[in-house]
mmCIF file of C-alpha atoms in Angstrom:
data_model
loop_
_atom_site.group_PDB
_atom_site.id
_atom_site.type_symbol
_atom_site.label_atom_id
_atom_site.label_comp_id
_atom_site.label_asym_id
_atom_site.label_seq_id
_atom_site.Cartn_x
_atom_site.Cartn_y
_atom_site.Cartn_z
ATOM 1 C CA ASP A 22 -195.470 -30.531 -95.557
ATOM 2 C CA GLY A 23 -194.348 -32.286 -91.891
ATOM 3 C CA GLY A 24 -195.724 -35.051 -90.360
ATOM 4 C CA ILE A 25 -199.116 -34.891 -92.469
ATOM 5 C CA THR A 26 -199.451 -36.965 -95.659
ATOM 6 C CA GLN A 27 -202.466 -36.540 -98.193
ATOM 7 C CA SER A 28 -203.499 -38.898 -100.705
ATOM 8 C CA PRO A 29 -204.069 -38.981 -103.540
ATOM 9 C CA LYS A 30 -202.419 -36.173 -105.009
ATOM 10 C CA TYR A 31 -205.149 -35.876 -107.730
ATOM 11 C CA LEU A 32 -208.269 -36.966 -107.507
ATOM 12 C CA PHE A 33 -211.144 -37.177 -110.731
ATOM 13 C CA ARG A 34 -214.496 -38.195 -110.335
ATOM 14 C CA LYS A 35 -217.919 -38.100 -111.578
ATOM 15 C CA GLU A 36 -220.437 -36.313 -110.867
ATOM 16 C CA GLY A 37 -223.296 -37.687 -108.087
ATOM 17 C CA GLN A 38 -220.408 -39.947 -106.778
ATOM 18 C CA ASN A 39 -218.996 -39.629 -103.719
ATOM 19 C CA VAL A 40 -215.302 -39.562 -102.650
ATOM 20 C CA THR A 41 -213.485 -39.898 -99.504
ATOM 21 C CA LEU A 42 -210.310 -37.935 -99.370
ATOM 22 C CA SER A 43 -207.338 -39.133 -96.802
ATOM 23 C CA CYS A 44 -205.439 -37.052 -94.223
ATOM 24 C CA GLU A 45 -203.127 -38.801 -92.203
ATOM 25 C CA GLN A 46 -200.519 -37.716 -89.208
ATOM 26 C CA ASN A 47 -197.809 -38.737 -87.014
ATOM 27 C CA LEU A 48 -197.155 -35.453 -84.892
ATOM 28 C CA ASN A 49 -199.157 -37.241 -82.195
ATOM 29 C CA HIS A 50 -201.558 -33.971 -82.459
ATOM 30 C CA ASP A 51 -204.829 -33.527 -80.838
ATOM 31 C CA ALA A 52 -206.930 -31.115 -83.663
ATOM 32 C CA MET A 53 -207.373 -31.694 -87.165
ATOM 33 C CA TYR A 54 -208.749 -29.799 -89.757
ATOM 34 C CA TRP A 55 -210.203 -29.497 -93.239
ATOM 35 C CA TYR A 56 -210.139 -26.439 -95.423
ATOM 36 C CA ARG A 57 -210.728 -26.077 -99.127
ATOM 37 C CA GLN A 58 -208.948 -23.652 -101.791
ATOM 38 C CA ASP A 59 -210.482 -21.680 -104.379
ATOM 39 C CA PRO A 60 -208.633 -19.218 -106.608
ATOM 40 C CA GLY A 61 -208.819 -16.036 -105.315
ATOM 41 C CA GLN A 62 -210.858 -16.991 -101.763
ATOM 42 C CA GLY A 63 -208.120 -18.065 -99.741
ATOM 43 C CA LEU A 64 -208.380 -21.019 -97.381
ATOM 44 C CA ARG A 65 -212.219 -21.780 -95.183
ATOM 45 C CA LEU A 66 -212.584 -24.332 -93.098
ATOM 46 C CA ILE A 67 -214.752 -27.447 -93.587
ATOM 47 C CA TYR A 68 -214.802 -29.196 -90.514
ATOM 48 C CA TYR A 69 -212.566 -29.544 -87.361
ATOM 49 C CA SER A 70 -211.564 -31.910 -84.734
ATOM 50 C CA GLN A 71 -210.185 -31.480 -81.056
ATOM 51 C CA ILE A 72 -210.356 -34.510 -79.904
ATOM 52 C CA VAL A 73 -211.352 -38.266 -81.163
ATOM 53 C CA ASN A 74 -214.985 -39.270 -81.958
ATOM 54 C CA ASP A 75 -215.404 -35.457 -81.874
ATOM 55 C CA PHE A 76 -215.656 -32.910 -85.024
ATOM 56 C CA GLN A 77 -217.461 -29.054 -85.167
ATOM 57 C CA LYS A 78 -218.761 -27.991 -88.761
ATOM 58 C CA GLY A 79 -216.686 -25.411 -90.180
ATOM 59 C CA ASP A 80 -217.785 -22.446 -92.423
ATOM 60 C CA ILE A 81 -218.927 -24.487 -95.609
ATOM 61 C CA ALA A 82 -219.450 -27.582 -93.801
ATOM 62 C CA GLU A 83 -222.727 -28.311 -96.337
ATOM 63 C CA GLY A 84 -222.224 -30.998 -98.575
ATOM 64 C CA TYR A 85 -219.131 -32.473 -96.542
ATOM 65 C CA SER A 86 -218.712 -35.338 -93.730
ATOM 66 C CA VAL A 87 -215.711 -36.153 -91.761
ATOM 67 C CA SER A 88 -215.337 -38.686 -88.962
ATOM 68 C CA ARG A 89 -212.293 -39.217 -86.302
ATOM 69 C CA GLU A 90 -211.813 -42.015 -85.092
ATOM 70 C CA LYS A 91 -208.527 -42.269 -84.546
ATOM 71 C CA LYS A 92 -205.535 -39.521 -83.553
ATOM 72 C CA GLU A 93 -203.974 -39.642 -86.802
ATOM 73 C CA SER A 94 -206.646 -40.342 -89.470
ATOM 74 C CA PHE A 95 -209.636 -37.771 -90.138
ATOM 75 C CA PRO A 96 -211.076 -38.128 -93.696
ATOM 76 C CA LEU A 97 -213.114 -36.080 -95.322
ATOM 77 C CA THR A 98 -215.994 -37.149 -97.690
ATOM 78 C CA VAL A 99 -216.974 -35.175 -100.712
ATOM 79 C CA THR A 100 -220.521 -36.371 -101.096
ATOM 80 C CA SER A 101 -222.653 -35.555 -104.060
ATOM 81 C CA ALA A 102 -224.475 -32.841 -102.708
ATOM 82 C CA GLN A 103 -221.715 -30.629 -102.564
ATOM 83 C CA LYS A 104 -222.718 -28.296 -105.364
ATOM 84 C CA ASN A 105 -219.205 -27.454 -106.460
ATOM 85 C CA PRO A 106 -216.519 -29.833 -105.268
ATOM 86 C CA THR A 107 -213.619 -29.218 -107.785
ATOM 87 C CA ALA A 108 -211.198 -27.665 -105.613
ATOM 88 C CA PHE A 109 -208.217 -27.710 -103.927
ATOM 89 C CA TYR A 110 -208.317 -29.579 -100.246
ATOM 90 C CA LEU A 111 -205.973 -29.119 -97.259
ATOM 91 C CA CYS A 112 -205.940 -31.070 -94.201
ATOM 92 C CA ALA A 113 -203.370 -29.484 -90.928
ATOM 93 C CA SER A 114 -203.328 -30.670 -87.498
ATOM 94 C CA SER A 115 -202.268 -28.628 -84.545
ATOM 95 C CA ASN A 116 -200.778 -29.591 -81.068
ATOM 96 C CA ARG A 117 -203.699 -28.172 -78.917
ATOM 97 C CA ARG A 118 -207.495 -28.608 -78.514
ATOM 98 C CA THR A 119 -208.226 -24.952 -77.739
ATOM 99 C CA GLY A 120 -206.420 -21.711 -77.134
ATOM 100 C CA GLY A 121 -205.032 -21.057 -80.854
ATOM 101 C CA THR A 122 -201.426 -20.470 -79.976
ATOM 102 C CA TYR A 123 -200.608 -23.263 -81.790
ATOM 103 C CA GLU A 124 -199.292 -23.381 -85.648
ATOM 104 C CA GLN A 125 -201.173 -25.456 -87.692
ATOM 105 C CA TYR A 126 -199.339 -28.364 -89.669
ATOM 106 C CA PHE A 127 -200.392 -28.239 -93.351
ATOM 107 C CA GLY A 128 -200.572 -31.659 -95.313
ATOM 108 C CA PRO A 129 -199.396 -31.320 -99.436
ATOM 109 C CA GLY A 130 -203.175 -31.232 -100.372
ATOM 110 C CA THR A 131 -205.290 -32.568 -102.870
ATOM 111 C CA ARG A 132 -206.598 -31.448 -106.190
ATOM 112 C CA LEU A 133 -209.882 -33.098 -106.561
ATOM 113 C CA THR A 134 -211.997 -32.644 -109.695
ATOM 114 C CA VAL A 135 -215.283 -33.376 -110.787
ATOM 115 C CA THR A 136 -217.018 -33.324 -113.767
ATOM 116 C CA ALA B 25 -216.329 -11.505 -85.729
ATOM 117 C CA GLN B 26 -212.592 -12.122 -86.181
ATOM 118 C CA SER B 27 -211.552 -11.045 -89.960
ATOM 119 C CA VAL B 28 -207.754 -10.622 -91.200
ATOM 120 C CA ALA B 29 -207.808 -8.329 -94.683
ATOM 121 C CA GLN B 30 -204.485 -8.643 -97.051
ATOM 122 C CA PRO B 31 -205.437 -5.442 -98.781
ATOM 123 C CA GLU B 32 -202.938 -6.325 -101.948
ATOM 124 C CA ASP B 33 -203.739 -9.037 -104.065
ATOM 125 C CA GLN B 34 -199.690 -8.746 -105.778
ATOM 126 C CA VAL B 35 -196.560 -7.183 -104.629
ATOM 127 C CA ASN B 36 -193.621 -7.047 -106.575
ATOM 128 C CA VAL B 37 -190.176 -6.256 -105.842
ATOM 129 C CA ALA B 38 -187.041 -6.394 -107.044
ATOM 130 C CA GLU B 39 -184.316 -9.561 -106.206
ATOM 131 C CA GLY B 40 -182.287 -7.690 -102.822
ATOM 132 C CA ASN B 41 -184.644 -5.160 -102.555
ATOM 133 C CA PRO B 42 -186.616 -5.131 -99.320
ATOM 134 C CA LEU B 43 -190.144 -6.303 -99.036
ATOM 135 C CA THR B 44 -193.577 -5.671 -97.309
ATOM 136 C CA VAL B 45 -197.088 -8.171 -97.483
ATOM 137 C CA LYS B 46 -199.484 -6.180 -95.556
ATOM 138 C CA CYS B 47 -202.049 -7.671 -92.897
ATOM 139 C CA THR B 48 -204.714 -6.285 -90.738
ATOM 140 C CA TYR B 49 -206.855 -8.015 -88.507
ATOM 141 C CA SER B 50 -209.973 -7.470 -86.404
ATOM 142 C CA VAL B 51 -210.598 -9.277 -83.164
ATOM 143 C CA SER B 52 -211.996 -8.602 -79.907
ATOM 144 C CA GLY B 53 -209.269 -9.192 -77.024
ATOM 145 C CA ASN B 54 -205.574 -10.654 -77.682
ATOM 146 C CA PRO B 55 -205.367 -11.586 -81.587
ATOM 147 C CA TYR B 56 -202.501 -14.693 -82.150
ATOM 148 C CA LEU B 57 -200.762 -13.881 -85.669
ATOM 149 C CA PHE B 58 -199.451 -16.162 -87.936
ATOM 150 C CA TRP B 59 -198.022 -16.137 -91.476
ATOM 151 C CA TYR B 60 -197.601 -18.714 -93.915
ATOM 152 C CA VAL B 61 -196.043 -19.511 -97.155
ATOM 153 C CA GLN B 62 -197.754 -21.517 -100.043
ATOM 154 C CA TYR B 63 -195.749 -22.774 -103.429
ATOM 155 C CA PRO B 64 -197.819 -23.823 -106.428
ATOM 156 C CA ASN B 65 -199.604 -26.739 -106.093
ATOM 157 C CA ARG B 66 -198.352 -27.338 -102.142
ATOM 158 C CA GLY B 67 -199.719 -27.051 -98.335
ATOM 159 C CA LEU B 68 -199.251 -24.289 -96.430
ATOM 160 C CA GLN B 69 -195.556 -23.756 -94.624
ATOM 161 C CA PHE B 70 -195.892 -21.806 -91.504
ATOM 162 C CA LEU B 71 -193.712 -18.507 -91.317
ATOM 163 C CA LEU B 72 -193.737 -17.018 -87.860
ATOM 164 C CA LYS B 73 -196.300 -16.467 -85.284
ATOM 165 C CA TYR B 74 -196.773 -13.689 -82.757
ATOM 166 C CA ILE B 75 -198.591 -14.860 -79.509
ATOM 167 C CA THR B 76 -196.907 -12.119 -77.187
ATOM 168 C CA GLY B 77 -194.208 -10.243 -75.884
ATOM 169 C CA ASP B 78 -191.600 -8.527 -78.054
ATOM 170 C CA ASN B 79 -193.722 -6.923 -81.277
ATOM 171 C CA LEU B 80 -190.765 -7.655 -84.051
ATOM 172 C CA VAL B 81 -190.888 -11.551 -84.481
ATOM 173 C CA LYS B 82 -188.647 -13.444 -86.511
ATOM 174 C CA GLY B 83 -189.011 -16.664 -88.600
ATOM 175 C CA SER B 84 -188.223 -18.687 -91.260
ATOM 176 C CA TYR B 85 -185.882 -18.322 -94.666
ATOM 177 C CA GLY B 86 -185.097 -14.374 -93.019
ATOM 178 C CA PHE B 87 -188.692 -13.688 -92.922
ATOM 179 C CA GLU B 88 -189.975 -11.138 -89.656
ATOM 180 C CA ALA B 89 -193.232 -9.130 -89.025
ATOM 181 C CA GLU B 90 -194.303 -6.339 -86.756
ATOM 182 C CA PHE B 91 -197.277 -6.632 -84.484
ATOM 183 C CA ASN B 92 -198.681 -3.257 -83.938
ATOM 184 C CA LYS B 93 -201.707 -3.042 -81.889
ATOM 185 C CA SER B 94 -203.100 0.638 -82.128
ATOM 186 C CA GLN B 95 -202.696 0.041 -85.823
ATOM 187 C CA THR B 96 -204.202 -3.907 -85.522
ATOM 188 C CA SER B 97 -201.528 -4.750 -88.306
ATOM 189 C CA PHE B 98 -199.225 -7.850 -88.713
ATOM 190 C CA HIS B 99 -197.301 -6.656 -91.639
ATOM 191 C CA LEU B 100 -194.613 -9.496 -93.165
ATOM 192 C CA LYS B 101 -190.863 -8.135 -94.084
ATOM 193 C CA LYS B 102 -187.786 -9.159 -95.169
ATOM 194 C CA PRO B 103 -185.176 -7.039 -95.641
ATOM 195 C CA SER B 104 -183.917 -8.523 -98.969
ATOM 196 C CA ALA B 105 -185.946 -10.557 -101.256
ATOM 197 C CA LEU B 106 -184.985 -13.457 -103.151
ATOM 198 C CA VAL B 107 -186.228 -14.597 -106.289
ATOM 199 C CA SER B 108 -187.092 -18.217 -104.650
ATOM 200 C CA ASP B 109 -189.253 -15.916 -102.047
ATOM 201 C CA SER B 110 -192.063 -15.785 -104.886
ATOM 202 C CA ALA B 111 -195.045 -17.676 -103.860
ATOM 203 C CA LEU B 112 -198.921 -16.913 -102.057
ATOM 204 C CA TYR B 113 -198.483 -15.341 -99.067
ATOM 205 C CA PHE B 114 -201.351 -15.808 -96.058
ATOM 206 C CA CYS B 115 -201.795 -14.032 -92.820
ATOM 207 C CA ALA B 116 -204.017 -15.604 -90.316
ATOM 208 C CA VAL B 117 -205.392 -15.191 -86.714
ATOM 209 C CA SER B 118 -206.828 -16.837 -84.083
ATOM 210 C CA GLY B 119 -207.790 -15.933 -80.388
ATOM 211 C CA GLY B 120 -209.864 -12.820 -79.282
ATOM 212 C CA SER B 121 -212.442 -13.413 -76.559
ATOM 213 C CA SER B 122 -214.517 -16.278 -78.539
ATOM 214 C CA ASN B 123 -211.359 -18.293 -78.979
ATOM 215 C CA THR B 124 -212.342 -21.405 -80.537
ATOM 216 C CA GLY B 125 -208.596 -22.132 -81.858
ATOM 217 C CA LYS B 126 -209.915 -21.663 -85.125
ATOM 218 C CA LEU B 127 -207.665 -19.962 -87.863
ATOM 219 C CA ILE B 128 -208.851 -17.151 -90.036
ATOM 220 C CA PHE B 129 -207.525 -16.844 -92.927
ATOM 221 C CA GLY B 130 -206.916 -13.582 -95.460
ATOM 222 C CA GLN B 131 -207.480 -13.814 -99.287
ATOM 223 C CA GLY B 132 -203.883 -14.236 -99.592
ATOM 224 C CA THR B 133 -201.193 -12.382 -101.475
ATOM 225 C CA THR B 134 -199.079 -13.070 -104.826
ATOM 226 C CA LEU B 135 -195.548 -11.538 -103.633
ATOM 227 C CA GLN B 136 -193.686 -11.657 -107.202
ATOM 228 C CA VAL B 137 -189.793 -11.361 -106.845
ATOM 229 C CA LYS B 138 -187.655 -10.176 -110.295
ATOM 230 C CA PRO B 139 -184.378 -10.701 -111.019
#
């Protein structure tokens, strides 16, 4: 899991509450990413950031928000607008902002359960 | 649009036998191809990548992959499977003419190695 930490590992929330997932990296990577993993659906990109104070929507950004105030941190907020938030959330980082030649390194993940 | 297909949901092999996990891709332009492995309730671990050069790429834990441009494939292989190789494997692609650096993941293939 390298130098990327995600906390907490398990998170339980009631429906209608916002929740923030933490992601920190000490790899000095420019780019950071948030993915959602559901059984049988692989990984889907929620948001990504190629540089501090800038981020872009991925394929399934609705109901989520992010910030990138520091290079090492990229927190994800799951809002009450997300219709089906229960999932395994993975954060990743990579060495380059663009080009795509550098592999992404993943954190251990946070399993969010909303009831 | 970029896409990745892993045609097998599950691959079963006996320990000591060779294994192959299949991946095909669709990219306009030059692809950058990656393989990752995921153990239960963990993040993804990078195995290997193809950017350019030799079509046979060697990676971690004895895995290798062969890039075949004419067949648009990047199959993962290992000469002798171990029970500990049992996990979920993802193929991913980035690059192409509309290169944003984002990774597109396949649906994943579960590898089961039996003693």
